[in-house]
Short mmCIF file of C-alpha atoms in Angstrom, two decimals:
data_model
loop_
_atom_site.label_atom_id
_atom_site.label_comp_id
_atom_site.label_asym_id
_atom_site.label_seq_id
_atom_site.Cartn_x
_atom_site.Cartn_y
_atom_site.Cartn_z
CA ALA A 1 -147.08 58.99 -14.52
CA ARG A 2 -144.17 61.42 -15.38
CA SER A 3 -145.07 63.46 -12.60
CA GLY A 4 -145.27 61.03 -10.06
CA VAL A 5 -148.00 62.24 -8.19
CA LYS A 6 -150.89 60.34 -7.23
CA PRO A 7 -154.04 61.16 -9.48
CA GLU A 8 -156.35 62.54 -6.78
CA PHE A 9 -153.66 65.28 -6.70
CA VAL A 10 -154.12 66.52 -10.10
CA ARG A 11 -156.72 68.52 -11.71
CA ILE A 12 -157.24 68.66 -15.44
CA HIS A 13 -158.89 71.54 -17.05
CA PRO A 14 -159.43 70.51 -20.71
CA GLN A 15 -159.40 73.16 -23.12
CA PHE A 16 -161.12 73.74 -26.64
CA ILE A 17 -159.08 73.16 -29.36
CA GLY A 18 -160.56 74.24 -32.73
CA GLY A 19 -158.72 71.98 -35.54
CA GLY A 20 -156.77 69.49 -33.52
CA PHE A 21 -158.90 66.43 -34.76
CA GLY A 22 -156.79 63.00 -33.81
CA ARG A 23 -154.16 64.83 -32.37
CA ARG A 24 -155.55 65.71 -29.47
CA LEU A 25 -156.21 62.66 -28.40
CA GLU A 26 -152.45 62.36 -27.63
CA THR A 27 -150.75 62.98 -24.35
CA ASP A 28 -147.05 63.41 -25.17
CA ALA A 29 -146.86 67.66 -24.71
CA ILE A 30 -148.46 66.59 -21.40
CA GLY A 31 -146.14 64.10 -20.26
CA GLN A 32 -143.19 66.83 -21.22
CA ALA A 33 -144.85 69.89 -19.13
CA ALA A 34 -145.55 67.61 -16.30
CA ALA A 35 -141.45 66.36 -16.53
CA ILE A 36 -140.58 70.21 -16.48
CA ALA A 37 -142.87 71.10 -13.95
CA LYS A 38 -141.17 68.71 -11.31
CA ALA A 39 -137.55 69.69 -12.44
CA MET A 40 -138.66 73.61 -11.59
CA PRO A 41 -140.47 72.95 -8.38
CA GLY A 42 -142.97 76.02 -7.35
CA VAL A 43 -142.69 77.78 -10.54
CA PRO A 44 -145.83 77.85 -13.26
CA VAL A 45 -144.80 76.22 -16.49
CA LYS A 46 -146.48 76.74 -19.32
CA LEU A 47 -145.29 74.66 -22.60
CA ILE A 48 -146.19 75.46 -26.22
CA TRP A 49 -144.67 73.56 -29.06
CA THR A 50 -143.06 75.49 -32.21
CA ARG A 51 -144.67 74.39 -35.23
CA GLU A 52 -141.15 73.03 -36.32
CA ASP A 53 -141.90 70.69 -33.26
CA ASP A 54 -145.18 69.74 -33.94
CA THR A 55 -144.73 69.04 -37.45
CA THR A 56 -141.33 66.87 -37.28
CA HIS A 57 -142.91 64.93 -33.97
CA ASP A 58 -146.64 64.25 -34.87
CA PHE A 59 -148.83 60.77 -34.88
CA TYR A 60 -149.02 61.04 -39.02
CA ARG A 61 -151.92 59.41 -40.76
CA PRO A 62 -151.39 55.79 -41.96
CA ALA A 63 -149.93 54.65 -44.84
CA SER A 64 -151.98 51.87 -46.15
CA LEU A 65 -152.22 49.74 -49.32
CA HIS A 66 -155.15 48.00 -51.10
CA THR A 67 -155.54 45.70 -53.49
CA LEU A 68 -159.09 45.14 -55.51
CA GLU A 69 -160.56 42.59 -57.59
CA GLY A 70 -164.13 42.62 -59.14
CA GLY A 71 -166.06 40.24 -60.88
CA LEU A 72 -169.17 41.71 -63.79
CA ASP A 73 -171.49 39.42 -65.09
CA GLY A 74 -172.92 39.24 -68.76
CA ASP A 75 -175.04 42.76 -68.36
CA GLY A 76 -171.87 44.47 -66.80
CA LYS A 77 -173.25 44.47 -63.08
CA LEU A 78 -170.98 44.01 -60.09
CA ILE A 79 -171.88 40.76 -59.00
CA ALA A 80 -168.22 40.13 -56.95
CA LEU A 81 -165.87 42.42 -55.11
CA HIS A 82 -162.76 41.48 -52.77
CA HIS A 83 -161.06 44.30 -50.78
CA ARG A 84 -157.45 43.56 -49.35
CA MET A 85 -155.82 46.80 -47.23
CA VAL A 86 -152.53 46.40 -45.10
CA SER A 87 -151.79 49.53 -43.07
CA PRO A 88 -150.43 50.37 -39.10
CA SER A 89 -153.05 50.92 -36.80
CA PRO A 90 -153.21 53.87 -34.52
CA THR A 91 -155.72 51.73 -32.37
CA ALA A 92 -153.51 48.94 -31.76
CA ARG A 93 -151.13 51.74 -29.99
CA ALA A 94 -153.35 53.77 -28.43
CA PHE A 95 -156.31 51.93 -27.45
CA PRO A 96 -155.16 47.97 -28.09
CA ALA A 97 -158.44 46.56 -26.17
CA PHE A 98 -160.55 47.86 -29.20
CA VAL A 99 -158.21 45.20 -31.47
CA THR A 100 -159.71 41.77 -31.46
CA ASP A 101 -158.47 38.84 -33.61
CA GLY A 102 -156.26 40.94 -35.44
CA ILE A 103 -158.90 43.62 -36.46
CA ASP A 104 -159.16 47.43 -35.81
CA PRO A 105 -162.71 48.31 -36.45
CA PHE A 106 -161.69 51.96 -37.41
CA MET A 107 -159.72 50.36 -40.35
CA ILE A 108 -162.38 48.79 -41.86
CA GLU A 109 -164.48 51.84 -42.13
CA GLY A 110 -165.76 52.84 -45.11
CA ALA A 111 -165.20 49.07 -46.59
CA ALA A 112 -167.66 47.25 -43.95
CA ASN A 113 -170.28 49.79 -44.46
CA LEU A 114 -170.47 49.77 -48.21
CA THR A 115 -173.31 50.90 -49.78
CA TYR A 116 -173.10 49.01 -52.74
CA ALA A 117 -175.44 45.95 -52.99
CA VAL A 118 -172.66 43.11 -54.22
CA PRO A 119 -173.50 39.56 -53.75
CA HIS A 120 -170.22 38.41 -53.31
CA PHE A 121 -168.27 40.76 -51.08
CA ARG A 122 -165.10 40.47 -48.85
CA THR A 123 -162.56 42.61 -47.10
CA SER A 124 -160.04 41.74 -45.61
CA VAL A 125 -157.38 43.83 -43.50
CA LEU A 126 -153.94 43.13 -42.04
CA ILE A 127 -152.03 45.37 -39.72
CA ARG A 128 -148.27 46.17 -39.97
CA ASP A 129 -146.21 48.00 -37.96
CA THR A 130 -143.84 50.16 -40.31
CA GLY A 131 -142.07 51.96 -37.51
CA VAL A 132 -143.79 55.70 -37.59
CA ARG A 133 -146.27 56.27 -34.63
CA VAL A 134 -149.52 57.00 -36.57
CA GLY A 135 -152.76 58.70 -35.60
CA TYR A 136 -156.50 59.66 -36.65
CA TRP A 137 -156.32 61.93 -39.65
CA ARG A 138 -159.80 63.62 -40.37
CA SER A 139 -162.37 60.97 -41.33
CA VAL A 140 -159.50 58.08 -39.94
CA SER A 141 -159.66 55.15 -42.47
CA HIS A 142 -162.81 56.20 -44.64
CA ALA A 143 -160.56 58.30 -46.56
CA LEU A 144 -158.01 55.58 -47.17
CA ASN A 145 -160.83 53.32 -48.08
CA ALA A 146 -162.88 55.55 -50.18
CA PHE A 147 -159.96 56.49 -51.99
CA ALA A 148 -159.34 52.86 -53.05
CA PHE A 149 -163.09 51.78 -53.60
CA GLU A 150 -164.73 54.94 -55.19
CA SER A 151 -161.71 54.87 -57.95
CA PHE A 152 -162.17 50.99 -58.52
CA MET A 153 -165.71 51.62 -58.96
CA ASP A 154 -165.15 54.02 -61.85
CA GLU A 155 -162.48 51.68 -63.26
CA LEU A 156 -165.53 48.91 -63.31
CA ALA A 157 -167.94 50.97 -64.52
CA GLU A 158 -165.44 51.79 -67.43
CA ALA A 159 -164.86 47.83 -67.90
CA ALA A 160 -168.82 47.30 -67.88
CA GLY A 161 -169.14 50.44 -70.71
CA ARG A 162 -171.20 52.26 -68.13
CA ASP A 163 -171.63 55.84 -66.96
CA PRO A 164 -169.86 55.96 -63.51
CA VAL A 165 -173.26 57.31 -61.77
CA ALA A 166 -175.69 54.91 -63.58
CA PHE A 167 -173.38 52.00 -62.69
CA ARG A 168 -173.36 53.28 -58.73
CA LEU A 169 -177.02 53.95 -58.96
CA ALA A 170 -177.94 50.24 -60.08
CA LEU A 171 -176.20 48.86 -57.15
CA LEU A 172 -178.15 51.25 -54.34
CA GLN A 173 -181.60 50.02 -54.77
CA SER A 174 -181.65 48.79 -51.31
CA GLN A 175 -180.15 52.16 -50.30
CA PRO A 176 -182.47 55.02 -51.12
CA ARG A 177 -181.00 57.82 -49.18
CA GLN A 178 -177.44 57.12 -50.85
CA ARG A 179 -179.39 57.08 -54.46
CA ASP A 180 -180.93 60.32 -53.48
CA VAL A 181 -177.69 62.02 -52.68
CA LEU A 182 -176.14 60.60 -55.62
CA THR A 183 -178.84 61.64 -58.22
CA LYS A 184 -178.73 65.46 -56.18
CA VAL A 185 -174.97 65.77 -56.65
CA ALA A 186 -175.17 64.61 -60.22
CA GLU A 187 -178.07 66.86 -60.97
CA MET A 188 -176.28 69.87 -59.54
CA ALA A 189 -172.93 69.10 -61.66
CA GLY A 190 -175.00 69.13 -64.77
CA TRP A 191 -173.79 65.27 -65.26
CA GLY A 192 -174.56 64.16 -68.56
CA GLY A 193 -174.48 67.26 -70.33
CA PRO A 194 -171.86 68.78 -72.31
CA VAL A 195 -168.51 69.52 -71.12
CA SER A 196 -165.75 71.21 -73.34
CA ARG A 197 -162.83 68.87 -73.84
CA ASP A 198 -160.24 70.53 -71.37
CA ARG A 199 -162.66 69.62 -68.29
CA ALA A 200 -164.04 66.41 -66.90
CA LEU A 201 -166.15 65.40 -63.96
CA GLY A 202 -165.66 62.87 -61.47
CA VAL A 203 -167.82 61.55 -58.95
CA ALA A 204 -167.81 59.35 -55.56
CA SER A 205 -170.14 57.89 -52.95
CA MET A 206 -170.11 56.84 -49.61
CA GLU A 207 -171.85 56.48 -46.43
CA CYS A 208 -169.76 58.19 -43.35
CA TYR A 209 -170.46 58.06 -39.86
CA GLY A 210 -174.52 57.53 -40.44
CA THR A 211 -174.24 60.27 -43.06
CA HIS A 212 -175.08 59.75 -46.47
CA VAL A 213 -172.91 61.61 -49.25
CA ALA A 214 -171.69 62.06 -52.83
CA THR A 215 -169.32 64.30 -54.21
CA VAL A 216 -168.75 65.45 -58.13
CA ALA A 217 -165.13 67.35 -58.92
CA GLU A 218 -164.63 69.38 -62.05
CA VAL A 219 -160.65 69.40 -63.17
CA SER A 220 -159.90 71.44 -65.95
CA ARG A 221 -156.37 71.04 -68.05
CA GLN A 222 -154.04 74.14 -68.85
CA GLY A 223 -151.28 73.07 -70.58
CA ASP A 224 -149.68 70.41 -68.79
CA ASP A 225 -151.42 71.57 -65.49
CA LEU A 226 -154.69 70.63 -63.88
CA ARG A 227 -156.87 72.75 -61.79
CA CYS A 228 -159.68 71.84 -59.12
CA GLU A 229 -162.43 74.24 -60.61
CA ARG A 230 -165.27 73.31 -58.56
CA MET A 231 -166.59 70.55 -56.28
CA TRP A 232 -170.52 69.84 -55.74
CA VAL A 233 -171.43 67.75 -52.71
CA ALA A 234 -174.85 66.37 -51.43
CA VAL A 235 -174.94 65.61 -47.97
CA ASP A 236 -178.07 63.61 -45.78
CA PRO A 237 -177.48 63.86 -42.46
CA GLY A 238 -180.46 62.75 -41.32
CA ILE A 239 -181.77 66.02 -39.72
CA ALA A 240 -179.75 68.93 -39.96
CA VAL A 241 -180.27 70.02 -36.59
CA ARG A 242 -177.88 73.55 -37.58
CA PRO A 243 -178.24 73.42 -41.63
CA ASP A 244 -175.42 76.39 -41.63
CA GLN A 245 -173.10 74.33 -39.44
CA VAL A 246 -173.83 71.36 -41.78
CA GLN A 247 -172.58 73.73 -44.90
CA ALA A 248 -169.52 75.01 -42.50
CA GLN A 249 -168.62 71.58 -41.92
CA MET A 250 -168.59 69.89 -45.56
CA VAL A 251 -166.73 72.95 -47.08
CA SER A 252 -164.20 73.02 -44.26
CA GLY A 253 -163.98 69.00 -45.12
CA VAL A 254 -163.57 69.33 -48.76
CA ILE A 255 -160.69 72.24 -48.09
CA THR A 256 -158.88 69.55 -45.90
CA GLY A 257 -159.42 66.56 -48.58
CA LEU A 258 -158.15 68.71 -51.20
CA THR A 259 -154.85 69.70 -49.48
CA GLY A 260 -154.18 66.15 -48.36
CA ALA A 261 -155.00 64.85 -51.71
CA LEU A 262 -153.15 67.43 -53.76
CA ARG A 263 -149.75 67.91 -52.13
CA ASN A 264 -149.59 67.32 -48.59
CA ARG A 265 -147.15 64.37 -47.53
CA ILE A 266 -144.57 63.52 -44.92
CA THR A 267 -141.06 62.20 -45.65
CA ILE A 268 -138.75 60.41 -43.43
CA VAL A 269 -135.19 59.83 -43.99
CA ASP A 270 -132.73 58.13 -41.90
CA GLY A 271 -135.48 58.43 -39.14
CA GLN A 272 -136.23 61.89 -39.31
CA VAL A 273 -139.43 64.08 -40.58
CA GLN A 274 -138.02 66.71 -43.27
CA GLU A 275 -140.96 68.71 -43.28
CA THR A 276 -140.94 71.04 -40.54
CA ASN A 277 -143.28 74.31 -41.59
CA PHE A 278 -146.07 75.16 -43.78
CA HIS A 279 -143.26 76.09 -46.60
CA GLN A 280 -142.78 72.90 -47.06
CA PHE A 281 -145.84 71.12 -45.85
CA GLU A 282 -148.38 73.96 -47.47
CA PRO A 283 -152.01 74.34 -46.98
CA LEU A 284 -154.70 75.18 -49.78
CA ARG A 285 -154.60 78.89 -50.35
CA MET A 286 -157.51 81.13 -50.96
CA ALA A 287 -156.84 81.57 -54.36
CA GLN A 288 -156.47 78.00 -55.00
CA ALA A 289 -159.64 76.58 -53.65
CA PRO A 290 -162.35 75.95 -56.16
CA ARG A 291 -166.13 77.22 -55.73
CA ILE A 292 -167.72 74.78 -53.35
CA ASP A 293 -171.74 73.89 -53.28
CA VAL A 294 -173.37 71.96 -50.89
CA ALA A 295 -177.01 70.57 -50.73
CA ILE A 296 -178.49 69.42 -47.70
CA VAL A 297 -180.78 66.32 -48.42
CA ALA A 298 -182.41 66.10 -45.18
CA SER A 299 -184.19 62.72 -44.74
CA GLY A 300 -185.39 63.14 -41.23
CA GLY A 301 -183.65 60.12 -40.55
CA GLU A 302 -181.50 59.88 -37.25
CA PRO A 303 -178.65 62.53 -37.26
CA GLY A 304 -175.18 61.46 -38.36
CA GLY A 305 -172.02 62.97 -37.91
CA ILE A 306 -170.94 65.68 -39.97
CA GLY A 307 -167.44 67.36 -38.82
CA GLU A 308 -165.58 64.49 -40.83
CA VAL A 309 -167.82 63.44 -43.71
CA GLY A 310 -166.71 66.01 -46.31
CA THR A 311 -162.93 64.63 -46.65
CA PRO A 312 -163.02 61.12 -47.72
CA LEU A 313 -164.46 61.65 -51.28
CA VAL A 314 -162.65 64.47 -52.38
CA ALA A 315 -159.26 62.51 -53.54
CA PRO A 316 -161.24 59.70 -55.39
CA ALA A 317 -163.44 62.15 -57.12
CA LEU A 318 -160.54 63.90 -58.29
CA ALA A 319 -158.57 61.07 -59.47
CA ASN A 320 -161.92 59.89 -61.57
CA ALA A 321 -162.09 63.08 -62.91
CA VAL A 322 -157.94 63.16 -63.70
CA ALA A 323 -158.66 59.70 -65.27
CA ARG A 324 -161.63 60.82 -67.64
CA LEU A 325 -159.65 64.16 -68.68
CA THR A 326 -156.45 62.78 -69.41
CA GLY A 327 -156.71 58.92 -69.26
CA LYS A 328 -154.31 58.29 -66.53
CA ARG A 329 -155.60 56.86 -63.79
CA VAL A 330 -153.86 58.22 -60.09
CA ARG A 331 -153.17 55.12 -57.39
CA SER A 332 -151.11 56.84 -54.98
CA LEU A 333 -151.75 59.97 -53.15
CA PRO A 334 -150.85 62.91 -53.23
CA PHE A 335 -151.35 63.56 -56.50
CA SER A 336 -147.91 65.73 -56.82
CA ALA A 337 -145.90 62.38 -55.97
CA ALA A 338 -147.94 60.51 -58.85
CA GLY A 339 -146.50 62.83 -61.00
CA VAL A 340 -150.20 64.85 -61.39
CA ALA A 341 -149.60 68.88 -61.14
CA PHE A 342 -152.39 70.76 -59.87
CA LEU A 343 -152.36 75.03 -60.23
#
């Protein structure tokens, strides 16, 4: 449309774009290139955005607000759970036909597929445009909802006087695959064993794109600073067609989750994005990365997704570890904006 050329005279050569994620779904750069080419007839045009162009003109991860209410019976078992979420919808902008009756199916990922057997469960979503164009981040809404649900599960376990892993396992009687990965990751991390006073473990668990996964984070305290020392991940992708690729994707997903959870954020002042490059939007450096151990618990079921599965449980596992170590519950991301400093 920007070029004014009929579709039958246009040929597009799709390229591989490792690390493109949701940004590759957007076509604004294509329209810009077409407009430049139209203004310069007969001249080949190659358009490359600078890092500053890209960072300040992106389609950003949606902000979201969650409220949760839970009810425990006399034995400390979860019998009622109500989740409410307000967020902008990338789908409403990019693929409006998928939004029906005010429901964006991608917004309820990680909520509608909750693995826990709660007799009375309800999730509600409300689409609210904030004026910032939004796009799909790695794991889409699984990360948004996992942080809320899995943080709250630890709060419920504390209220019930139960161990966080045992509390979750009691709600997974009908989910053998989820029980297996949660049991496995607890064994890997030595859950329930002795831990020094300056260290703590946090756990999180969910099903994501047909793959069952559980994560444990170990956080240490050095004065007023915290450090993520180690991450354990147990994953059941059904059939691990390429086990080495499963390992690689899980590790990269954890690194993505750590970077987003600990420090990265976009700040908008008077309509202008303030972060322009990696000196302000700093990725996790190699020296800051924890040891990451991944165990594949192949159940032989239908192959599930793997490219996004490692990301969503990082933030809640970290938050749960921080709460056990410091007594401070982090309810907003990134941790740095919540006043929790990580080395």
